[in-house]
Coordinates of C-alpha atoms in Angstrom, one line a residue:
X12 CA 73.7 -10.0 -65.7
X13 CA 74.0 -6.3 -65.7
X14 CA 74.4 -5.0 -62.1
X15 CA 72.4 -1.9 -63.0
X16 CA 69.3 -4.0 -63.7
X17 CA 69.2 -5.8 -60.4
X18 CA 65.9 -5.5 -58.5
X19 CA 65.6 -5.7 -54.8
X20 CA 62.6 -7.7 -53.6
X21 CA 61.3 -6.2 -50.3
X22 CA 59.0 -8.2 -48.1
X23 CA 56.4 -6.5 -45.9
X24 CA 54.8 -8.7 -43.3
X25 CA 51.1 -8.0 -42.3
X26 CA 52.3 -6.9 -38.8
X27 CA 54.8 -4.4 -40.3
X28 CA 52.2 -3.2 -42.9
X29 CA 50.0 -1.9 -40.1
X30 CA 52.7 0.6 -39.3
X31 CA 53.3 2.6 -36.1
X32 CA 51.8 6.1 -35.6
X33 CA 54.2 8.8 -34.6
X34 CA 53.7 12.5 -34.1
X35 CA 57.2 13.4 -32.8
X36 CA 60.6 12.5 -34.0
X37 CA 63.8 13.1 -32.0
X38 CA 67.0 13.1 -34.1
X39 CA 70.5 12.8 -32.8
X40 CA 73.8 12.0 -34.5
X41 CA 77.4 11.0 -33.9
X42 CA 80.3 11.1 -36.4
X43 CA 79.2 7.7 -37.8
X44 CA 75.4 7.5 -37.5
X45 CA 72.1 9.3 -37.3
X46 CA 69.5 8.1 -34.8
X47 CA 65.8 8.8 -35.3
X48 CA 63.5 8.0 -32.5
X49 CA 59.8 8.0 -33.4
X50 CA 57.5 8.9 -30.5
X51 CA 53.8 9.0 -30.0
X52 CA 52.6 11.9 -27.8
X53 CA 49.1 11.7 -26.3
X54 CA 47.1 14.8 -25.3
X55 CA 47.2 15.3 -21.5
X56 CA 49.8 12.6 -20.9
X57 CA 53.2 14.1 -19.7
X58 CA 55.2 10.9 -20.6
X59 CA 55.7 9.4 -24.0
X60 CA 57.7 6.4 -25.1
X61 CA 59.8 5.7 -28.2
X62 CA 57.8 3.5 -30.6
X63 CA 60.6 2.9 -33.1
X64 CA 64.3 3.7 -33.4
X65 CA 66.0 3.9 -36.8
X66 CA 69.8 4.1 -37.0
X67 CA 71.2 5.3 -40.3
X68 CA 74.7 6.0 -41.8
X69 CA 75.2 9.7 -42.7
X70 CA 75.0 8.8 -46.4
X71 CA 71.7 7.0 -46.0
X72 CA 70.3 9.8 -43.8
X73 CA 71.1 12.2 -46.6
X74 CA 69.4 9.9 -49.2
X75 CA 66.4 9.7 -46.9
X76 CA 66.3 13.5 -46.7
X77 CA 66.3 13.8 -50.5
X78 CA 63.6 11.1 -50.9
X79 CA 61.4 12.8 -48.3
X80 CA 61.8 16.2 -50.1
X81 CA 60.9 14.6 -53.5
X82 CA 57.9 12.9 -52.0
X83 CA 56.7 16.1 -50.2
X84 CA 57.0 18.1 -53.4
X85 CA 55.0 15.4 -55.2
X86 CA 52.4 15.4 -52.5
X87 CA 52.0 19.1 -52.5
X88 CA 51.7 19.2 -56.3
X89 CA 48.8 16.8 -56.0
X90 CA 47.1 17.9 -52.8
X91 CA 48.3 21.4 -52.1
X92 CA 50.6 22.9 -49.6
X93 CA 51.2 21.2 -46.2
X94 CA 50.8 23.8 -43.5
X95 CA 53.1 23.4 -40.4
X96 CA 51.5 25.9 -38.0
X97 CA 52.7 24.7 -34.6
X98 CA 51.0 27.5 -32.6
X99 CA 48.7 25.1 -30.8
X100 CA 51.3 22.5 -30.0
X101 CA 53.6 22.5 -27.0
X102 CA 56.3 20.6 -28.8
X103 CA 57.5 20.6 -32.4
X104 CA 57.0 17.5 -34.5
X105 CA 60.8 17.1 -34.8
X106 CA 63.4 17.7 -32.2
X107 CA 67.2 17.5 -32.6
X108 CA 69.3 16.8 -29.6
X109 CA 72.3 18.4 -31.3
X110 CA 74.5 16.0 -29.4
X111 CA 76.0 12.6 -29.8
X112 CA 73.9 9.7 -30.6

């Protein structure tokens, strides 16, 4: 069997298929990993909790960045530009701690 022709079968349980809504991501990193915390902010509530944490190797983080870029370009080609006007928000949708994970 040719290793280039291997397919990966990915299972998606009904619970996981529902997804988790997030409107804030906090990104931090160390020399060996990137940590992305997905948070849901609610209007008028001063406290928010992390709904999901994803830990990635630097290589996988970069592949994710490229995949997101490709998908955003495809989305905008089909539906038009995504506007990121944050004037009405008190927090940006993505935050980086700039420090160690």
